[in-house]
PDB file of C-alpha atoms in Angstrom:
ATOM      1  CA  MET A 218     -12.427  23.645  35.050  1.00 53.00           C
ATOM      2  CA  GLY A 219     -11.481  20.024  35.167  1.00 61.00           C
ATOM      3  CA  LEU A 220     -13.494  17.189  33.783  1.00 67.00           C
ATOM      4  CA  LEU A 221     -15.345  14.925  36.173  1.00 72.00           C
ATOM      5  CA  GLY A 222     -13.617  11.572  36.535  1.00 81.00           C
ATOM      6  CA  SER A 223     -10.698  12.642  34.392  1.00 87.00           C
ATOM      7  CA  VAL A 224      -7.551  10.552  34.085  1.00 90.00           C
ATOM      8  CA  THR A 225      -4.164  11.073  32.501  1.00 92.00           C
ATOM      9  CA  VAL A 226      -3.752   9.232  29.232  1.00 92.00           C
ATOM     10  CA  THR A 227      -0.967   9.070  26.676  1.00 93.00           C
ATOM     11  CA  VAL A 228      -1.505  10.370  23.178  1.00 94.00           C
ATOM     12  CA  PHE A 229       0.750   9.332  20.280  1.00 93.00           C
ATOM     13  CA  ARG A 230       0.692  12.010  17.601  1.00 90.00           C
ATOM     14  CA  PRO A 231       2.292  11.976  14.128  1.00 85.00           C
ATOM     15  CA  ASP A 232       5.251  14.326  14.314  1.00 82.00           C
ATOM     16  CA  PRO A 233       4.428  17.314  12.092  1.00 76.00           C
ATOM     17  CA  ASP A 234       8.148  18.096  11.691  1.00 79.00           C
ATOM     18  CA  THR A 235       9.039  14.703  10.240  1.00 78.00           C
ATOM     19  CA  PRO A 236       6.445  13.687   7.688  1.00 75.00           C
ATOM     20  CA  GLY A 237       6.513  10.155   6.349  1.00 83.00           C
ATOM     21  CA  GLU A 238       7.969   9.076   3.047  1.00 89.00           C
ATOM     22  CA  PHE A 239       7.578   6.355   0.471  1.00 92.00           C
ATOM     23  CA  VAL A 240      10.188   3.616   0.680  1.00 92.00           C
ATOM     24  CA  ASN A 241      10.048   1.095  -2.154  1.00 91.00           C
ATOM     25  CA  GLY A 242       6.576   2.376  -2.928  1.00 92.00           C
ATOM     26  CA  ARG A 243       5.284   1.830   0.603  1.00 92.00           C
ATOM     27  CA  TRP A 244       4.367   4.679   2.941  1.00 89.00           C
ATOM     28  CA  VAL A 245       6.540   4.621   6.028  1.00 88.00           C
ATOM     29  CA  VAL A 246       5.174   6.537   8.972  1.00 80.00           C
ATOM     30  CA  PRO A 247       7.751   8.140  11.223  1.00 77.00           C
ATOM     31  CA  ASP A 248       7.778   7.591  14.960  1.00 83.00           C
ATOM     32  CA  ARG A 249       5.053   9.398  16.795  1.00 88.00           C
ATOM     33  CA  ILE A 250       5.619  11.904  19.566  1.00 91.00           C
ATOM     34  CA  ASN A 251       4.171  11.129  22.986  1.00 93.00           C
ATOM     35  CA  LEU A 252       1.975  13.578  24.879  1.00 92.00           C
ATOM     36  CA  GLU A 253       0.061  13.283  28.104  1.00 93.00           C
ATOM     37  CA  ILE A 254      -3.403  14.787  28.331  1.00 92.00           C
ATOM     38  CA  THR A 255      -6.188  14.781  30.881  1.00 92.00           C
ATOM     39  CA  ALA A 256      -9.411  13.272  29.639  1.00 92.00           C
ATOM     40  CA  THR A 257     -12.542  11.499  30.663  1.00 92.00           C
ATOM     41  CA  ILE A 258     -13.020   8.175  28.925  1.00 93.00           C
ATOM     42  CA  GLU A 259     -16.316   6.451  28.278  1.00 93.00           C
ATOM     43  CA  PRO A 260     -17.074   3.335  26.298  1.00 92.00           C
ATOM     44  CA  LEU A 261     -18.359   3.824  22.783  1.00 91.00           C
ATOM     45  CA  ASN A 262     -21.781   2.191  23.012  1.00 87.00           C
ATOM     46  CA  ASP A 263     -24.110   4.501  21.103  1.00 86.00           C
ATOM     47  CA  ASP A 264     -25.415   2.353  18.248  1.00 86.00           C
ATOM     48  CA  LYS A 265     -26.134   5.262  15.945  1.00 88.00           C
ATOM     49  CA  GLN A 266     -22.699   6.722  16.517  1.00 85.00           C
ATOM     50  CA  ILE A 267     -21.077   3.339  15.897  1.00 89.00           C
ATOM     51  CA  GLN A 268     -23.024   2.940  12.662  1.00 88.00           C
ATOM     52  CA  ARG A 269     -21.954   6.409  11.540  1.00 87.00           C
ATOM     53  CA  LEU A 270     -18.301   5.658  12.296  1.00 86.00           C
ATOM     54  CA  GLU A 271     -18.496   2.288  10.582  1.00 87.00           C
ATOM     55  CA  ARG A 272     -19.804   3.972   7.447  1.00 86.00           C
ATOM     56  CA  ARG A 273     -17.015   6.520   7.642  1.00 80.00           C
ATOM     57  CA  THR A 274     -14.128   4.180   8.376  1.00 78.00           C
ATOM     58  CA  GLY A 275     -15.351   1.115   6.522  1.00 80.00           C
ATOM     59  CA  GLN A 276     -14.516  -1.032   9.551  1.00 80.00           C
ATOM     60  CA  THR A 277     -16.646  -3.142  11.815  1.00 84.00           C
ATOM     61  CA  ILE A 278     -16.268  -1.555  15.225  1.00 84.00           C
ATOM     62  CA  THR A 279     -16.478  -3.818  18.231  1.00 81.00           C
ATOM     63  CA  GLY A 280     -14.244  -1.845  20.541  1.00 87.00           C
ATOM     64  CA  GLY A 281     -14.134   1.877  20.971  1.00 91.00           C
ATOM     65  CA  ILE A 282     -14.056   4.735  23.441  1.00 93.00           C
ATOM     66  CA  VAL A 283     -15.290   8.290  23.632  1.00 93.00           C
ATOM     67  CA  VAL A 284     -12.728  10.802  24.877  1.00 93.00           C
ATOM     68  CA  PHE A 285     -13.774  14.082  26.474  1.00 90.00           C
ATOM     69  CA  THR A 286     -10.902  16.512  26.858  1.00 89.00           C
ATOM     70  CA  GLU A 287      -9.919  20.137  26.860  1.00 86.00           C
ATOM     71  CA  ALA A 288      -6.672  19.334  25.068  1.00 87.00           C
ATOM     72  CA  ALA A 289      -6.238  19.622  21.324  1.00 87.00           C
ATOM     73  CA  ILE A 290      -6.777  16.236  19.736  1.00 89.00           C
ATOM     74  CA  TYR A 291      -6.748  15.264  16.069  1.00 89.00           C
ATOM     75  CA  SER A 292      -8.575  12.700  14.004  1.00 88.00           C
ATOM     76  CA  VAL A 293      -7.742  11.231  10.614  1.00 78.00           C
ATOM     77  CA  ASN A 294      -7.836  13.994   8.016  1.00 74.00           C
ATOM     78  CA  PRO A 295      -9.590  12.497   4.977  1.00 69.00           C
ATOM     79  CA  ALA A 296      -8.480  15.365   2.733  1.00 68.00           C
ATOM     80  CA  THR A 297      -4.758  15.058   3.377  1.00 67.00           C
ATOM     81  CA  LYS A 298      -4.967  11.452   4.625  1.00 70.00           C
ATOM     82  CA  THR A 299      -2.936  12.479   7.652  1.00 74.00           C
ATOM     83  CA  PRO A 300      -3.324   9.787  10.299  1.00 80.00           C
ATOM     84  CA  GLY A 301      -5.080  10.586  13.532  1.00 86.00           C
ATOM     85  CA  ASP A 302      -3.793  10.593  17.086  1.00 91.00           C
ATOM     86  CA  TRP A 303      -3.501   7.295  18.886  1.00 93.00           C
ATOM     87  CA  ILE A 304      -4.529   7.150  22.505  1.00 94.00           C
ATOM     88  CA  GLU A 305      -3.582   4.485  24.987  1.00 92.00           C
ATOM     89  CA  TRP A 306      -6.051   3.648  27.683  1.00 91.00           C
ATOM     90  CA  GLN A 307      -5.843   0.672  30.039  1.00 90.00           C
ATOM     91  CA  GLY A 308      -3.093  -0.863  27.933  1.00 89.00           C
ATOM     92  CA  ILE A 309      -5.088  -0.768  24.694  1.00 90.00           C
ATOM     93  CA  THR A 310      -4.334   1.604  21.820  1.00 92.00           C
ATOM     94  CA  TYR A 311      -7.142   3.364  20.003  1.00 93.00           C
ATOM     95  CA  GLU A 312      -7.105   5.659  16.971  1.00 91.00           C
ATOM     96  CA  ILE A 313      -9.054   8.908  17.025  1.00 92.00           C
ATOM     97  CA  VAL A 314     -11.388   8.836  14.045  1.00 88.00           C
ATOM     98  CA  ASP A 315     -13.818  11.642  14.818  1.00 88.00           C
ATOM     99  CA  VAL A 316     -13.577  14.869  16.825  1.00 89.00           C
ATOM    100  CA  GLY A 317     -16.463  17.178  17.660  1.00 84.00           C
ATOM    101  CA  THR A 318     -17.515  19.576  20.364  1.00 75.00           C
ATOM    102  CA  PHE A 319     -19.305  18.219  23.394  1.00 68.00           C
ATOM    103  CA  ASP A 320     -22.904  19.122  22.599  1.00 60.00           C
ATOM    104  CA  ASP A 321     -24.252  19.468  26.113  1.00 62.00           C
ATOM    105  CA  THR A 322     -22.011  22.302  27.213  1.00 59.00           C
ATOM    106  CA  SER A 323     -20.342  25.298  25.710  1.00 61.00           C
ATOM    107  CA  MET A 324     -17.115  24.899  27.651  1.00 65.00           C
ATOM    108  CA  GLY A 325     -14.941  24.020  24.699  1.00 69.00           C
ATOM    109  CA  TYR A 326     -14.532  20.353  25.453  1.00 79.00           C
ATOM    110  CA  ALA A 327     -13.703  18.079  22.596  1.00 85.00           C
ATOM    111  CA  GLU A 328     -15.636  14.853  22.251  1.00 88.00           C
ATOM    112  CA  ALA A 329     -13.567  12.405  20.248  1.00 91.00           C
ATOM    113  CA  CYS A 330     -14.407   8.888  19.141  1.00 92.00           C
ATOM    114  CA  ALA A 331     -11.596   6.371  19.003  1.00 92.00           C
ATOM    115  CA  ILE A 332     -11.599   2.805  17.748  1.00 90.00           C
ATOM    116  CA  ARG A 333      -9.382   0.001  18.820  1.00 90.00           C
ATOM    117  CA  LEU A 334      -6.254  -0.543  16.732  1.00 85.00           C
ATOM    118  CA  GLU A 335      -5.272  -4.029  17.810  1.00 69.00           C
ATOM    119  CA  PRO A 336      -7.035  -7.104  16.483  1.00 62.00           C
ATOM    120  CA  GLN A 337     -10.361  -7.184  18.215  1.00 51.00           C
ATOM    121  CA  PRO A 338     -11.520 -10.219  20.204  1.00 49.00           C
TER     122      PRO A 338
ATOM    123  CA  MET B 109       6.064 -17.156  -1.219  1.00 75.00           C
ATOM    124  CA  THR B 110       6.816 -15.096   1.869  1.00 80.00           C
ATOM    125  CA  GLN B 111       5.814 -11.488   2.428  1.00 85.00           C
ATOM    126  CA  GLU B 112       9.497 -10.522   2.344  1.00 88.00           C
ATOM    127  CA  GLU B 113       9.873 -12.031  -1.123  1.00 85.00           C
ATOM    128  CA  ILE B 114       6.768 -10.210  -2.310  1.00 88.00           C
ATOM    129  CA  ASP B 115       8.127  -6.953  -0.831  1.00 90.00           C
ATOM    130  CA  ASP B 116      11.390  -7.510  -2.706  1.00 90.00           C
ATOM    131  CA  ILE B 117       9.536  -8.064  -5.972  1.00 91.00           C
ATOM    132  CA  GLU B 118       7.468  -4.928  -5.425  1.00 92.00           C
ATOM    133  CA  ALA B 119      10.630  -2.920  -4.763  1.00 93.00           C
ATOM    134  CA  ILE B 120      12.263  -4.188  -7.959  1.00 93.00           C
ATOM    135  CA  VAL B 121       9.181  -3.405 -10.025  1.00 94.00           C
ATOM    136  CA  CYS B 122       8.930   0.062  -8.448  1.00 95.00           C
ATOM    137  CA  ASP B 123      12.566   0.766  -9.344  1.00 93.00           C
ATOM    138  CA  TRP B 124      11.890  -0.453 -12.881  1.00 93.00           C
ATOM    139  CA  ILE B 125       8.991   1.987 -13.238  1.00 95.00           C
ATOM    140  CA  ILE B 126      10.909   4.834 -11.580  1.00 95.00           C
ATOM    141  CA  ALA B 127      13.752   4.436 -14.063  1.00 94.00           C
ATOM    142  CA  ALA B 128      11.452   4.355 -17.069  1.00 94.00           C
ATOM    143  CA  SER B 129       9.055   7.097 -15.979  1.00 95.00           C
ATOM    144  CA  GLY B 130      11.630   9.619 -14.773  1.00 95.00           C
ATOM    145  CA  LEU B 131       9.567  10.250 -11.641  1.00 96.00           C
ATOM    146  CA  ASP B 132      11.212  10.292  -8.234  1.00 94.00           C
ATOM    147  CA  ASN B 133      10.651   7.531  -5.702  1.00 94.00           C
ATOM    148  CA  GLN B 134       8.008   9.575  -3.874  1.00 94.00           C
ATOM    149  CA  ARG B 135       5.717   9.447  -6.891  1.00 96.00           C
ATOM    150  CA  VAL B 136       5.824   5.779  -7.826  1.00 96.00           C
ATOM    151  CA  ILE B 137       3.925   3.974  -5.116  1.00 96.00           C
ATOM    152  CA  MET B 138       1.980   0.835  -4.357  1.00 94.00           C
ATOM    153  CA  SER B 139      -1.775   1.277  -4.556  1.00 93.00           C
ATOM    154  CA  HIS B 140      -4.313   0.941  -1.733  1.00 89.00           C
ATOM    155  CA  GLN B 141      -2.371   2.541   1.076  1.00 87.00           C
ATOM    156  CA  ASP B 142      -3.299   4.806   3.946  1.00 77.00           C
ATOM    157  CA  CYS B 143      -1.011   7.634   2.908  1.00 82.00           C
ATOM    158  CA  PRO B 144      -1.025  11.228   1.679  1.00 82.00           C
ATOM    159  CA  ASP B 145      -1.405  11.718  -2.055  1.00 84.00           C
ATOM    160  CA  PRO B 146       1.938  12.397  -3.753  1.00 90.00           C
ATOM    161  CA  GLN B 147       2.544  15.839  -5.204  1.00 88.00           C
ATOM    162  CA  GLY B 148       1.796  16.300  -8.895  1.00 93.00           C
ATOM    163  CA  VAL B 149       1.441  13.490 -11.389  1.00 96.00           C
ATOM    164  CA  TYR B 150       2.118  10.082  -9.900  1.00 96.00           C
ATOM    165  CA  ILE B 151       2.013   6.369 -10.676  1.00 97.00           C
ATOM    166  CA  THR B 152       0.548   3.563  -8.628  1.00 96.00           C
ATOM    167  CA  LEU B 153       1.329  -0.101  -8.956  1.00 96.00           C
ATOM    168  CA  GLU B 154      -0.970  -2.905  -7.957  1.00 95.00           C
ATOM    169  CA  LEU B 155       0.281  -6.478  -8.063  1.00 92.00           C
ATOM    170  CA  MET B 156      -1.649  -9.508  -6.959  1.00 91.00           C
ATOM    171  CA  GLN B 157      -0.290 -13.011  -6.878  1.00 87.00           C
ATOM    172  CA  THR B 158      -2.625 -15.124  -8.974  1.00 84.00           C
ATOM    173  CA  GLY B 159      -0.769 -18.367  -9.381  1.00 75.00           C
ATOM    174  CA  ASP B 160       2.197 -20.351  -8.233  1.00 71.00           C
ATOM    175  CA  THR B 161       4.346 -23.232  -9.491  1.00 61.00           C
ATOM    176  CA  LEU B 162       2.367 -23.438 -12.693  1.00 48.00           C
ATOM    177  CA  GLY B 163       1.758 -27.013 -13.699  1.00 49.00           C
ATOM    178  CA  MET B 164       4.997 -28.780 -14.382  1.00 52.00           C
ATOM    179  CA  PHE B 165       7.159 -26.788 -11.993  1.00 49.00           C
ATOM    180  CA  PRO B 166       7.385 -28.226  -8.513  1.00 49.00           C
ATOM    181  CA  GLU B 167       8.425 -26.209  -5.505  1.00 52.00           C
ATOM    182  CA  GLN B 168      11.527 -28.349  -5.287  1.00 56.00           C
ATOM    183  CA  PHE B 169      13.535 -30.049  -7.950  1.00 54.00           C
ATOM    184  CA  ILE B 170      16.848 -31.840  -8.123  1.00 57.00           C
ATOM    185  CA  ASN B 171      19.934 -30.913 -10.021  1.00 57.00           C
ATOM    186  CA  PRO B 172      20.531 -34.013 -12.164  1.00 61.00           C
ATOM    187  CA  ASP B 173      24.272 -33.436 -12.116  1.00 64.00           C
ATOM    188  CA  THR B 174      24.773 -33.127  -8.374  1.00 65.00           C
ATOM    189  CA  GLY B 175      21.618 -34.614  -6.895  1.00 62.00           C
ATOM    190  CA  VAL B 176      21.141 -31.451  -4.823  1.00 60.00           C
ATOM    191  CA  ALA B 177      17.555 -30.391  -4.247  1.00 58.00           C
ATOM    192  CA  TYR B 178      16.665 -26.784  -5.013  1.00 55.00           C
ATOM    193  CA  GLU B 179      13.727 -24.849  -3.719  1.00 55.00           C
ATOM    194  CA  SER B 180      12.250 -23.186  -6.709  1.00 58.00           C
ATOM    195  CA  GLY B 181       9.016 -22.230  -8.294  1.00 64.00           C
ATOM    196  CA  HIS B 182       7.230 -20.133 -10.802  1.00 71.00           C
ATOM    197  CA  TRP B 183       4.791 -17.483  -9.663  1.00 80.00           C
ATOM    198  CA  ARG B 184       2.399 -15.314 -11.612  1.00 83.00           C
ATOM    199  CA  PHE B 185       1.235 -11.835 -10.682  1.00 90.00           C
ATOM    200  CA  GLU B 186      -1.418  -9.684 -12.279  1.00 92.00           C
ATOM    201  CA  GLY B 187      -2.259  -6.083 -11.689  1.00 94.00           C
ATOM    202  CA  THR B 188      -2.353  -2.590 -13.069  1.00 96.00           C
ATOM    203  CA  ILE B 189      -0.063   0.386 -13.411  1.00 97.00           C
ATOM    204  CA  ASP B 190      -2.017   3.628 -13.106  1.00 97.00           C
ATOM    205  CA  ALA B 191      -1.070   7.268 -13.559  1.00 97.00           C
ATOM    206  CA  TYR B 192      -3.039  10.160 -12.102  1.00 95.00           C
ATOM    207  CA  ARG B 193      -3.406  13.902 -12.616  1.00 94.00           C
ATOM    208  CA  ALA B 194      -2.330  16.218 -15.422  1.00 93.00           C
ATOM    209  CA  GLY B 195      -0.326  14.468 -18.123  1.00 94.00           C
ATOM    210  CA  ALA B 196      -1.223  10.995 -16.843  1.00 96.00           C
ATOM    211  CA  TYR B 197      -1.864   9.390 -20.229  1.00 96.00           C
ATOM    212  CA  GLY B 198       1.255  10.861 -21.841  1.00 96.00           C
ATOM    213  CA  LEU B 199       3.350   9.777 -18.883  1.00 96.00           C
ATOM    214  CA  LEU B 200       2.038   6.227 -18.931  1.00 96.00           C
ATOM    215  CA  THR B 201       2.441   5.920 -22.697  1.00 96.00           C
ATOM    216  CA  SER B 202       6.048   7.077 -22.620  1.00 96.00           C
ATOM    217  CA  THR B 203       6.751   4.955 -19.562  1.00 96.00           C
ATOM    218  CA  ARG B 204       5.310   1.878 -21.254  1.00 94.00           C
ATOM    219  CA  SER B 205       7.480   2.311 -24.319  1.00 92.00           C
ATOM    220  CA  LYS B 206      10.597   2.545 -22.145  1.00 93.00           C
ATOM    221  CA  LEU B 207       9.716  -0.259 -19.736  1.00 91.00           C
ATOM    222  CA  LEU B 208      10.170  -2.887 -22.410  1.00 81.00           C
ATOM    223  CA  LEU B 209      13.424  -1.548 -23.799  1.00 87.00           C
ATOM    224  CA  PRO B 210      16.185  -4.053 -23.090  1.00 83.00           C
ATOM    225  CA  SER B 211      18.138  -1.449 -21.132  1.00 86.00           C
ATOM    226  CA  PHE B 212      15.300  -1.158 -18.606  1.00 86.00           C
ATOM    227  CA  TYR B 213      13.842  -4.625 -18.944  1.00 82.00           C
ATOM    228  CA  LYS B 214      17.130  -6.311 -18.191  1.00 80.00           C
ATOM    229  CA  THR B 215      16.879  -5.246 -14.547  1.00 82.00           C
ATOM    230  CA  LEU B 216      13.748  -7.349 -14.238  1.00 83.00           C
ATOM    231  CA  ASN B 217      15.273 -10.349 -15.956  1.00 78.00           C
ATOM    232  CA  ASN B 218      18.255 -10.271 -13.667  1.00 77.00           C
ATOM    233  CA  ALA B 219      15.903 -10.597 -10.714  1.00 80.00           C
ATOM    234  CA  GLY B 220      14.045 -13.531 -12.249  1.00 78.00           C
ATOM    235  CA  LEU B 221      11.108 -11.429 -13.350  1.00 83.00           C
ATOM    236  CA  SER B 222       9.423 -10.945 -16.672  1.00 81.00           C
ATOM    237  CA  ALA B 223       6.461  -8.801 -17.602  1.00 85.00           C
ATOM    238  CA  HIS B 224       3.748  -8.425 -20.155  1.00 86.00           C
ATOM    239  CA  LEU B 225       2.184  -4.994 -20.426  1.00 91.00           C
ATOM    240  CA  GLY B 226      -1.203  -4.105 -21.828  1.00 92.00           C
ATOM    241  CA  GLU B 227      -1.915  -0.953 -23.760  1.00 93.00           C
ATOM    242  CA  ALA B 228      -2.160   2.322 -21.852  1.00 94.00           C
ATOM    243  CA  GLU B 229      -5.748   3.542 -21.727  1.00 94.00           C
ATOM    244  CA  SER B 230      -7.094   6.942 -20.741  1.00 95.00           C
ATOM    245  CA  THR B 231      -9.786   6.447 -18.105  1.00 93.00           C
ATOM    246  CA  PRO B 232     -10.500   9.809 -16.443  1.00 94.00           C
ATOM    247  CA  ASN B 233     -12.190   9.811 -13.035  1.00 89.00           C
ATOM    248  CA  LEU B 234     -14.911  12.173 -11.857  1.00 88.00           C
ATOM    249  CA  LEU B 235     -13.824  13.439  -8.450  1.00 82.00           C
ATOM    250  CA  ASN B 236     -15.647  16.162  -6.559  1.00 80.00           C
ATOM    251  CA  ARG B 237     -17.425  17.209  -9.769  1.00 87.00           C
ATOM    252  CA  GLN B 238     -14.123  17.611 -11.578  1.00 88.00           C
ATOM    253  CA  TRP B 239     -12.458  15.302 -14.017  1.00 92.00           C
ATOM    254  CA  GLU B 240      -9.133  13.924 -12.871  1.00 91.00           C
ATOM    255  CA  GLN B 241      -6.830  12.609 -15.557  1.00 95.00           C
ATOM    256  CA  HIS B 242      -6.188   8.935 -15.109  1.00 96.00           C
ATOM    257  CA  ALA B 243      -4.518   6.361 -17.316  1.00 97.00           C
ATOM    258  CA  SER B 244      -4.186   2.659 -16.709  1.00 97.00           C
ATOM    259  CA  MET B 245      -2.542  -0.405 -18.175  1.00 96.00           C
ATOM    260  CA  LEU B 246      -2.546  -4.042 -17.249  1.00 95.00           C
ATOM    261  CA  ILE B 247       0.571  -5.877 -16.182  1.00 94.00           C
ATOM    262  CA  ILE B 248       1.175  -9.604 -15.953  1.00 89.00           C
ATOM    263  CA  MET B 249       4.387 -10.729 -14.342  1.00 87.00           C
ATOM    264  CA  HIS B 250       6.126 -14.023 -13.885  1.00 81.00           C
ATOM    265  CA  TYR B 251       8.659 -14.627 -11.189  1.00 82.00           C
ATOM    266  CA  VAL B 252      11.073 -17.516 -11.239  1.00 74.00           C
ATOM    267  CA  ALA B 253      12.841 -18.302  -7.996  1.00 68.00           C
ATOM    268  CA  ASN B 254      16.526 -19.185  -8.039  1.00 61.00           C
ATOM    269  CA  PRO B 255      17.297 -18.490 -11.674  1.00 54.00           C
ATOM    270  CA  VAL B 256      20.799 -19.796 -12.210  1.00 48.00           C
ATOM    271  CA  GLU B 257      21.500 -18.431 -15.615  1.00 45.00           C
ATOM    272  CA  ASP B 258      19.925 -15.995 -17.982  1.00 42.00           C
ATOM    273  CA  SER B 259      20.045 -17.619 -21.378  1.00 42.00           C
ATOM    274  CA  GLY B 260      20.546 -14.253 -23.005  1.00 44.00           C
ATOM    275  CA  ASP B 261      17.117 -14.088 -24.587  1.00 41.00           C
ATOM    276  CA  ILE B 262      14.893 -11.641 -22.845  1.00 40.00           C
ATOM    277  CA  GLY B 263      12.189 -13.454 -21.003  1.00 41.00           C
ATOM    278  CA  TYR B 264      13.851 -16.839 -20.782  1.00 43.00           C
ATOM    279  CA  PHE B 265      15.525 -18.246 -17.729  1.00 45.00           C
ATOM    280  CA  GLU B 266      17.538 -21.330 -17.207  1.00 44.00           C
ATOM    281  CA  HIS B 267      17.271 -23.267 -14.023  1.00 42.00           C
ATOM    282  CA  VAL B 268      19.459 -26.089 -13.029  1.00 36.00           C
ATOM    283  CA  GLY B 269      18.628 -28.746 -15.569  1.00 36.00           C
ATOM    284  CA  VAL B 270      15.511 -26.951 -16.733  1.00 39.00           C
ATOM    285  CA  THR B 271      14.932 -24.149 -19.204  1.00 41.00           C
ATOM    286  CA  ILE B 272      11.858 -22.127 -18.492  1.00 43.00           C
ATOM    287  CA  ASP B 273       9.936 -20.039 -20.934  1.00 45.00           C
ATOM    288  CA  ALA B 274       8.903 -17.704 -18.179  1.00 44.00           C
ATOM    289  CA  ASP B 275       6.919 -15.286 -20.252  1.00 44.00           C
ATOM    290  CA  HIS B 276       5.398 -16.731 -23.324  1.00 41.00           C
ATOM    291  CA  ASP B 277       2.968 -13.811 -23.234  1.00 40.00           C
ATOM    292  CA  ILE B 278       5.659 -11.306 -23.977  1.00 36.00           C
ATOM    293  CA  ASP B 279       6.687 -12.510 -27.408  1.00 36.00           C
ATOM    294  CA  THR B 280       4.279 -10.282 -29.245  1.00 33.00           C
ATOM    295  CA  THR B 281       5.058  -7.275 -27.103  1.00 32.00           C
ATOM    296  CA  ILE B 282       8.758  -6.844 -27.540  1.00 29.00           C
TER     297      ILE B 282
END
């Protein structure tokens, strides 16, 4: 079953086969692999959710989206510090910081929060 | 000082610590990064620029013999070298004793750098209800741009027309 209002978006995922390495003491992330997924995108405008994400990420969030999708999608893993997927939507790149199940249904959709990577206006 | 110059200094200091500690280059890293934790015991380096062209040293000076102007300067960095996980204190203590040996220290001098190291201290961290071994020592570094000649004494650099005591702090350490 498809998602209402779904669009095709590009996901940039850290390549699990080529982990990063330290070069001169700095962590160098390898190129990401590109994937296309179908998702429904909504703006991130729930104040409580934004506050929760700000506490988690330590960033002030002024630009974010919520991604509903049936595809596998990954957030930052705090335990291993593996970076999360990036998702490009309308020419802006966001980083997935939180993934959960979509509470209102039991259809296995993922509900992921993503915050804007570029300097925010 | 440009970011590239700072990156170069960090790379030189990392190599200096790698050589003295015996760890590989995946376990001597700069602190405060978004990155996976290295495997096993590891060392982090934090350096912060805290001063530049101290007092009498201008950014530019003139070679009295030729009249040519040289861009130069004298920068100061402060920070910490930390070791984590099992054997951290022993590793940092042995690393500290080697860092200041002329055979290791010379690599810094050749790059225009000098360092003063504090004593290694054991400062374990409580993480997830378990103690993680952690040791730390202070580091103060001086960087002299465009050193033209090493006078032969560790810690002293000669510039064109000027002799700089780049690391007066280090006298009691070596």
